[in-house]
Short mmCIF file of the C-alpha atoms (twelve columns), coordinates in Angstrom:
data_MODEL
# 
_entry.id   MODEL 
# 
loop_
_atom_site.group_PDB 
_atom_site.id 
_atom_site.type_symbol 
_atom_site.label_atom_id 
_atom_site.label_alt_id 
_atom_site.label_comp_id 
_atom_site.label_asym_id 
_atom_site.label_seq_id 
_atom_site.Cartn_x 
_atom_site.Cartn_y 
_atom_site.Cartn_z 
_atom_site.pdbx_PDB_model_num 
ATOM 1   C CA . MET A 1   58.439 30.387 -31.178 1 
ATOM 2   C CA . THR A 2   58.450 28.563 -27.898 1 
ATOM 3   C CA . SER A 3   56.366 25.316 -27.563 1 
ATOM 4   C CA . PRO A 4   52.910 25.367 -26.152 1 
ATOM 5   C CA . THR A 5   52.694 25.076 -22.404 1 
ATOM 6   C CA . PRO A 6   50.896 21.742 -21.532 1 
ATOM 7   C CA . LEU A 7   47.477 22.000 -20.263 1 
ATOM 8   C CA . ILE A 8   45.878 19.137 -18.260 1 
ATOM 9   C CA . ALA A 9   42.014 20.088 -17.770 1 
ATOM 10  C CA . GLY A 10  39.538 17.856 -15.826 1 
ATOM 11  C CA . ASN A 11  35.968 18.068 -17.097 1 
ATOM 12  C CA . TRP A 12  33.775 16.825 -14.106 1 
ATOM 13  C CA . LYS A 13  30.617 17.127 -16.458 1 
ATOM 14  C CA . MET A 14  27.205 16.814 -14.464 1 
ATOM 15  C CA . ASN A 15  29.041 15.313 -11.349 1 
ATOM 16  C CA . GLY A 16  29.790 16.813 -8.163  1 
ATOM 17  C CA . VAL A 17  28.419 18.426 -5.014  1 
ATOM 18  C CA . ALA A 18  30.015 20.672 -2.319  1 
ATOM 19  C CA . ALA A 19  31.684 17.397 -0.593  1 
ATOM 20  C CA . SER A 20  33.326 16.728 -3.952  1 
ATOM 21  C CA . LEU A 21  35.591 19.757 -3.681  1 
ATOM 22  C CA . ILE A 22  37.779 17.537 -1.451  1 
ATOM 23  C CA . GLU A 23  38.999 15.880 -4.429  1 
ATOM 24  C CA . ALA A 24  39.995 19.124 -6.076  1 
ATOM 25  C CA . GLN A 25  41.797 20.235 -2.906  1 
ATOM 26  C CA . GLY A 26  43.493 16.838 -3.160  1 
ATOM 27  C CA . VAL A 27  44.698 17.547 -6.548  1 
ATOM 28  C CA . ALA A 28  46.107 20.870 -5.287  1 
ATOM 29  C CA . ALA A 29  47.786 19.261 -2.319  1 
ATOM 30  C CA . GLY A 30  49.379 16.537 -4.273  1 
ATOM 31  C CA . LEU A 31  50.413 18.538 -7.463  1 
ATOM 32  C CA . GLY A 32  53.987 19.291 -6.600  1 
ATOM 33  C CA . GLU A 33  56.232 20.457 -9.632  1 
ATOM 34  C CA . THR A 34  54.791 20.082 -13.027 1 
ATOM 35  C CA . LYS A 35  55.425 21.680 -16.486 1 
ATOM 36  C CA . ALA A 36  51.759 21.544 -17.096 1 
ATOM 37  C CA . ARG A 37  48.956 24.038 -16.359 1 
ATOM 38  C CA . VAL A 38  46.314 22.175 -14.496 1 
ATOM 39  C CA . ALA A 39  42.599 23.064 -14.446 1 
ATOM 40  C CA . ILE A 40  39.480 21.674 -13.031 1 
ATOM 41  C CA . CYS A 41  36.064 22.452 -14.776 1 
ATOM 42  C CA . PRO A 42  33.239 21.554 -12.303 1 
ATOM 43  C CA . PRO A 43  29.496 22.029 -13.020 1 
ATOM 44  C CA . ALA A 44  28.250 25.723 -12.804 1 
ATOM 45  C CA . THR A 45  26.839 25.180 -9.374  1 
ATOM 46  C CA . LEU A 46  30.381 24.673 -7.954  1 
ATOM 47  C CA . VAL A 47  32.547 27.128 -9.953  1 
ATOM 48  C CA . GLU A 48  32.560 29.866 -7.170  1 
ATOM 49  C CA . ARG A 49  33.094 27.290 -4.403  1 
ATOM 50  C CA . ALA A 50  36.015 25.688 -6.397  1 
ATOM 51  C CA . ALA A 51  37.518 29.074 -7.102  1 
ATOM 52  C CA . ALA A 52  37.468 29.782 -3.437  1 
ATOM 53  C CA . ALA A 53  38.847 26.425 -2.411  1 
ATOM 54  C CA . LEU A 54  41.696 26.441 -5.096  1 
ATOM 55  C CA . LYS A 55  42.397 30.177 -4.490  1 
ATOM 56  C CA . ALA A 56  45.934 29.646 -2.824  1 
ATOM 57  C CA . SER A 57  46.901 26.850 -5.332  1 
ATOM 58  C CA . PRO A 58  48.161 26.868 -9.093  1 
ATOM 59  C CA . VAL A 59  45.014 24.934 -10.074 1 
ATOM 60  C CA . LEU A 60  42.772 26.926 -12.348 1 
ATOM 61  C CA . VAL A 61  38.913 26.740 -12.386 1 
ATOM 62  C CA . GLY A 62  36.969 26.469 -15.490 1 
ATOM 63  C CA . GLY A 63  33.329 26.258 -16.825 1 
ATOM 64  C CA . GLN A 64  31.876 23.681 -19.012 1 
ATOM 65  C CA . ASP A 65  29.913 25.818 -21.419 1 
ATOM 66  C CA . CYS A 66  28.603 29.367 -21.754 1 
ATOM 67  C CA . ARG A 67  25.988 31.322 -23.616 1 
ATOM 68  C CA . ALA A 68  26.993 33.462 -26.495 1 
ATOM 69  C CA . GLU A 69  24.981 36.447 -25.318 1 
ATOM 70  C CA . ALA A 70  26.056 38.403 -22.149 1 
ATOM 71  C CA . SER A 71  22.482 38.415 -20.673 1 
ATOM 72  C CA . GLY A 72  19.029 38.027 -21.444 1 
ATOM 73  C CA . ALA A 73  15.842 35.810 -21.279 1 
ATOM 74  C CA . PHE A 74  17.764 32.401 -21.336 1 
ATOM 75  C CA . THR A 75  16.412 30.407 -18.595 1 
ATOM 76  C CA . GLY A 76  18.866 27.952 -17.124 1 
ATOM 77  C CA . ASP A 77  21.783 29.230 -19.153 1 
ATOM 78  C CA . VAL A 78  25.104 30.766 -17.950 1 
ATOM 79  C CA . ALA A 79  26.926 33.818 -19.549 1 
ATOM 80  C CA . ALA A 80  30.777 33.810 -19.894 1 
ATOM 81  C CA . GLU A 81  30.510 36.952 -17.610 1 
ATOM 82  C CA . MET A 82  28.781 35.047 -14.956 1 
ATOM 83  C CA . LEU A 83  31.555 32.245 -14.975 1 
ATOM 84  C CA . ALA A 84  34.236 34.889 -14.839 1 
ATOM 85  C CA . ASP A 85  32.356 36.629 -11.959 1 
ATOM 86  C CA . ALA A 86  32.358 33.322 -10.181 1 
ATOM 87  C CA . GLY A 87  35.981 32.930 -10.412 1 
ATOM 88  C CA . ALA A 88  36.338 30.799 -13.720 1 
ATOM 89  C CA . ARG A 89  39.660 31.419 -15.751 1 
ATOM 90  C CA . LEU A 90  38.875 28.976 -18.640 1 
ATOM 91  C CA . VAL A 91  35.826 27.508 -20.388 1 
ATOM 92  C CA . ILE A 92  35.252 24.397 -22.423 1 
ATOM 93  C CA . LEU A 93  33.162 24.978 -25.479 1 
ATOM 94  C CA . GLY A 94  32.029 22.670 -28.429 1 
ATOM 95  C CA . HIS A 95  32.219 19.359 -26.474 1 
ATOM 96  C CA . SER A 96  30.956 16.594 -28.536 1 
ATOM 97  C CA . GLU A 97  28.065 16.195 -25.905 1 
ATOM 98  C CA . ARG A 98  27.054 19.657 -26.583 1 
ATOM 99  C CA . ARG A 99  27.324 19.346 -30.415 1 
ATOM 100 C CA . ALA A 100 25.474 16.033 -30.560 1 
ATOM 101 C CA . GLY A 101 22.995 16.562 -27.696 1 
ATOM 102 C CA . TYR A 102 22.226 20.166 -28.230 1 
ATOM 103 C CA . GLY A 103 22.613 20.561 -31.836 1 
ATOM 104 C CA . GLU A 104 25.551 23.027 -31.398 1 
ATOM 105 C CA . SER A 105 27.040 24.056 -34.946 1 
ATOM 106 C CA . ASP A 106 30.562 25.151 -35.607 1 
ATOM 107 C CA . ALA A 107 29.024 28.781 -35.904 1 
ATOM 108 C CA . VAL A 108 27.322 28.393 -32.511 1 
ATOM 109 C CA . VAL A 109 30.662 27.272 -30.989 1 
ATOM 110 C CA . ALA A 110 32.576 30.242 -32.661 1 
ATOM 111 C CA . ALA A 111 30.031 32.719 -31.187 1 
ATOM 112 C CA . LYS A 112 30.569 31.255 -27.660 1 
ATOM 113 C CA . VAL A 113 34.319 31.554 -28.102 1 
ATOM 114 C CA . GLU A 114 33.872 35.189 -28.840 1 
ATOM 115 C CA . ALA A 115 31.851 35.489 -25.813 1 
ATOM 116 C CA . ALA A 116 34.605 33.745 -23.706 1 
ATOM 117 C CA . LEU A 117 37.125 36.348 -24.991 1 
ATOM 118 C CA . ARG A 118 34.786 39.036 -24.340 1 
ATOM 119 C CA . ALA A 119 34.660 38.033 -20.560 1 
ATOM 120 C CA . GLY A 120 38.305 37.343 -20.300 1 
ATOM 121 C CA . LEU A 121 37.993 33.540 -20.261 1 
ATOM 122 C CA . GLU A 122 40.393 31.301 -21.984 1 
ATOM 123 C CA . PRO A 123 38.481 28.865 -24.346 1 
ATOM 124 C CA . ILE A 124 39.381 25.212 -24.774 1 
ATOM 125 C CA . VAL A 125 37.566 24.451 -28.139 1 
ATOM 126 C CA . CYS A 126 36.611 20.758 -28.519 1 
ATOM 127 C CA . VAL A 127 36.586 18.881 -32.013 1 
ATOM 128 C CA . GLY A 128 36.227 15.372 -32.916 1 
ATOM 129 C CA . GLU A 129 34.771 12.763 -35.363 1 
ATOM 130 C CA . THR A 130 32.196 10.101 -34.894 1 
ATOM 131 C CA . LEU A 131 32.872 6.330  -35.334 1 
ATOM 132 C CA . GLU A 132 30.992 6.465  -38.752 1 
ATOM 133 C CA . GLU A 133 33.120 9.386  -39.869 1 
ATOM 134 C CA . ARG A 134 36.234 7.635  -38.918 1 
ATOM 135 C CA . LYS A 135 35.066 4.444  -40.573 1 
ATOM 136 C CA . ALA A 136 34.468 6.436  -43.782 1 
ATOM 137 C CA . GLU A 137 38.055 7.692  -43.583 1 
ATOM 138 C CA . LYS A 138 36.731 11.413 -43.101 1 
ATOM 139 C CA . ALA A 139 38.236 11.904 -39.588 1 
ATOM 140 C CA . LEU A 140 40.804 14.672 -40.798 1 
ATOM 141 C CA . GLU A 141 38.303 16.370 -43.060 1 
ATOM 142 C CA . VAL A 142 35.667 16.593 -40.272 1 
ATOM 143 C CA . VAL A 143 38.219 17.568 -37.493 1 
ATOM 144 C CA . THR A 144 40.011 20.228 -39.598 1 
ATOM 145 C CA . GLY A 145 36.631 21.474 -40.701 1 
ATOM 146 C CA . GLN A 146 35.490 21.948 -37.290 1 
ATOM 147 C CA . VAL A 147 38.494 23.890 -36.355 1 
ATOM 148 C CA . ARG A 148 38.113 26.159 -39.288 1 
ATOM 149 C CA . GLY A 149 34.457 26.761 -38.480 1 
ATOM 150 C CA . SER A 150 34.747 26.864 -34.567 1 
ATOM 151 C CA . LEU A 151 37.552 29.194 -33.943 1 
ATOM 152 C CA . PRO A 152 36.955 32.711 -34.888 1 
ATOM 153 C CA . ALA A 153 39.494 35.301 -36.277 1 
ATOM 154 C CA . ALA A 154 39.001 37.032 -32.770 1 
ATOM 155 C CA . LEU A 155 41.407 34.404 -31.406 1 
ATOM 156 C CA . ALA A 156 44.495 35.835 -33.102 1 
ATOM 157 C CA . GLY A 157 46.829 36.724 -30.327 1 
ATOM 158 C CA . GLN A 158 44.563 35.317 -27.601 1 
ATOM 159 C CA . ALA A 159 45.223 32.356 -25.333 1 
ATOM 160 C CA . PHE A 160 43.313 29.305 -26.129 1 
ATOM 161 C CA . SER A 161 43.642 25.578 -26.814 1 
ATOM 162 C CA . VAL A 162 42.040 22.836 -28.946 1 
ATOM 163 C CA . ALA A 163 40.879 19.541 -27.555 1 
ATOM 164 C CA . TYR A 164 40.500 16.586 -29.942 1 
ATOM 165 C CA . GLU A 165 38.107 14.175 -28.575 1 
ATOM 166 C CA . PRO A 166 37.024 11.460 -30.985 1 
ATOM 167 C CA . VAL A 167 33.361 10.962 -30.135 1 
ATOM 168 C CA . TRP A 168 33.637 7.259  -30.263 1 
ATOM 169 C CA . ALA A 169 36.277 7.151  -27.561 1 
ATOM 170 C CA . ILE A 170 34.527 9.266  -24.831 1 
ATOM 171 C CA . GLY A 171 33.358 7.220  -21.953 1 
ATOM 172 C CA . THR A 172 33.779 4.015  -23.905 1 
ATOM 173 C CA . GLY A 173 37.148 2.912  -22.619 1 
ATOM 174 C CA . LEU A 174 38.210 2.900  -26.341 1 
ATOM 175 C CA . THR A 175 41.175 5.023  -27.569 1 
ATOM 176 C CA . PRO A 176 42.736 5.522  -30.891 1 
ATOM 177 C CA . THR A 177 46.265 4.254  -31.565 1 
ATOM 178 C CA . THR A 178 49.147 6.588  -30.940 1 
ATOM 179 C CA . ALA A 179 49.565 6.885  -34.815 1 
ATOM 180 C CA . GLU A 180 45.922 7.845  -35.216 1 
ATOM 181 C CA . ILE A 181 46.102 10.467 -32.224 1 
ATOM 182 C CA . GLU A 182 49.313 11.965 -33.902 1 
ATOM 183 C CA . GLU A 183 47.920 12.015 -37.346 1 
ATOM 184 C CA . VAL A 184 44.749 14.208 -36.235 1 
ATOM 185 C CA . HIS A 185 47.027 16.318 -33.881 1 
ATOM 186 C CA . VAL A 186 49.451 17.162 -36.772 1 
ATOM 187 C CA . ALA A 187 46.514 17.985 -39.048 1 
ATOM 188 C CA . ILE A 188 45.009 20.329 -36.242 1 
ATOM 189 C CA . ARG A 189 48.311 22.054 -35.985 1 
ATOM 190 C CA . ALA A 190 48.434 22.510 -39.591 1 
ATOM 191 C CA . ALA A 191 44.995 24.149 -39.689 1 
ATOM 192 C CA . LEU A 192 45.861 26.357 -36.614 1 
ATOM 193 C CA . VAL A 193 48.956 27.790 -38.411 1 
ATOM 194 C CA . GLU A 194 46.815 28.317 -41.594 1 
ATOM 195 C CA . LEU A 195 44.350 30.263 -39.596 1 
ATOM 196 C CA . PHE A 196 46.735 32.190 -37.110 1 
ATOM 197 C CA . GLY A 197 50.144 32.067 -38.553 1 
ATOM 198 C CA . ASP A 198 52.794 31.771 -35.948 1 
ATOM 199 C CA . HIS A 199 50.443 32.271 -33.219 1 
ATOM 200 C CA . GLY A 200 48.723 28.889 -34.403 1 
ATOM 201 C CA . LYS A 201 52.004 27.228 -33.117 1 
ATOM 202 C CA . SER A 202 51.557 28.337 -29.566 1 
ATOM 203 C CA . ALA A 203 48.198 26.895 -28.769 1 
ATOM 204 C CA . ALA A 204 48.169 23.616 -26.991 1 
ATOM 205 C CA . ILE A 205 46.286 20.756 -28.598 1 
ATOM 206 C CA . LEU A 206 44.735 18.557 -25.939 1 
ATOM 207 C CA . TYR A 207 43.633 14.897 -26.248 1 
ATOM 208 C CA . GLY A 208 40.293 13.860 -24.779 1 
ATOM 209 C CA . GLY A 209 38.751 10.684 -24.800 1 
ATOM 210 C CA . SER A 210 39.048 7.882  -21.962 1 
ATOM 211 C CA . VAL A 211 42.364 9.163  -20.708 1 
ATOM 212 C CA . LYS A 212 43.398 7.539  -17.640 1 
ATOM 213 C CA . PRO A 213 46.656 6.794  -15.608 1 
ATOM 214 C CA . SER A 214 47.405 3.592  -17.364 1 
ATOM 215 C CA . ASN A 215 47.557 5.172  -20.901 1 
ATOM 216 C CA . ALA A 216 48.249 8.703  -20.127 1 
ATOM 217 C CA . ALA A 217 52.101 8.436  -20.631 1 
ATOM 218 C CA . GLU A 218 51.879 7.106  -24.072 1 
ATOM 219 C CA . ILE A 219 49.183 9.647  -25.203 1 
ATOM 220 C CA . LEU A 220 50.818 12.698 -23.576 1 
ATOM 221 C CA . HIS A 221 54.151 12.011 -25.211 1 
ATOM 222 C CA . ALA A 222 52.835 11.567 -28.872 1 
ATOM 223 C CA . ARG A 223 53.519 14.142 -31.349 1 
ATOM 224 C CA . GLU A 224 51.748 17.463 -31.152 1 
ATOM 225 C CA . VAL A 225 49.962 16.439 -27.942 1 
ATOM 226 C CA . GLY A 226 50.133 19.298 -25.697 1 
ATOM 227 C CA . GLY A 227 47.986 17.899 -22.684 1 
ATOM 228 C CA . ALA A 228 44.669 16.239 -22.051 1 
ATOM 229 C CA . LEU A 229 40.985 16.974 -21.533 1 
ATOM 230 C CA . VAL A 230 40.084 14.373 -18.915 1 
ATOM 231 C CA . GLY A 231 36.602 13.207 -18.156 1 
ATOM 232 C CA . GLY A 232 35.787 10.593 -15.485 1 
ATOM 233 C CA . ALA A 233 39.374 10.176 -14.359 1 
ATOM 234 C CA . SER A 234 39.396 13.718 -13.128 1 
ATOM 235 C CA . LEU A 235 36.698 13.136 -10.393 1 
ATOM 236 C CA . LYS A 236 39.234 11.326 -8.222  1 
ATOM 237 C CA . ALA A 237 42.431 13.186 -7.053  1 
ATOM 238 C CA . GLU A 238 44.668 10.114 -7.155  1 
ATOM 239 C CA . ASP A 239 43.642 9.222  -10.755 1 
ATOM 240 C CA . PHE A 240 43.935 12.918 -11.994 1 
ATOM 241 C CA . LEU A 241 47.358 13.302 -10.175 1 
ATOM 242 C CA . GLY A 242 48.420 10.051 -12.000 1 
ATOM 243 C CA . ILE A 243 47.573 11.535 -15.481 1 
ATOM 244 C CA . ILE A 244 49.360 14.880 -14.602 1 
ATOM 245 C CA . GLY A 245 52.455 12.903 -13.272 1 
ATOM 246 C CA . ALA A 246 52.536 10.988 -16.505 1 
ATOM 247 C CA . LEU A 247 53.619 14.166 -18.496 1 
# 
């Protein structure tokens, strides 16, 4: 079984207008040789334009969420098929901001994962504990429970990745120790193998949570860390390239 191919994905969240695509093009221009797959996930309004701007480059484009249904009376929502039609290749699902702010359960996330597969999109499934859960020494229990609940059996044999993002580290500048990151990533790997057998060894496990050029090398070389889901630092080409180069 070959090692997972690393993935460095940028989550622009609710940031970016047409002029921001110059940063995405800057990433493509400065990428050079890397062993990682690189993706940028802009807001839905920019997916099609980002795909066009990056068409001649190896940089993939992803969405930040999708609806489980393929169509219907869901004002403001975006279906996985719509993202694929706009040029997306991947989609982030179950981000902590969606789980906390929109009440998304593991079952909802799992349904969205199945929708992504239906549309031919590669899911990046996010899991992570709150500060209260970590203080209560429940981090491994919470995270592995989310893995089991959010990853449907339909993922067997399909390309996907899991992103571990401790909720308390997102946008705070705080990061777990390398040992804490490794402990959770090792537990996630064990859960993936439990669910999918040997195929569970081929999925990249990304770390997300205040990843920046200054701490990327230490994080990316930790045990079972197969890339990063990058927030704010992905908005500037220079910073994002610094993280990619740290691999």
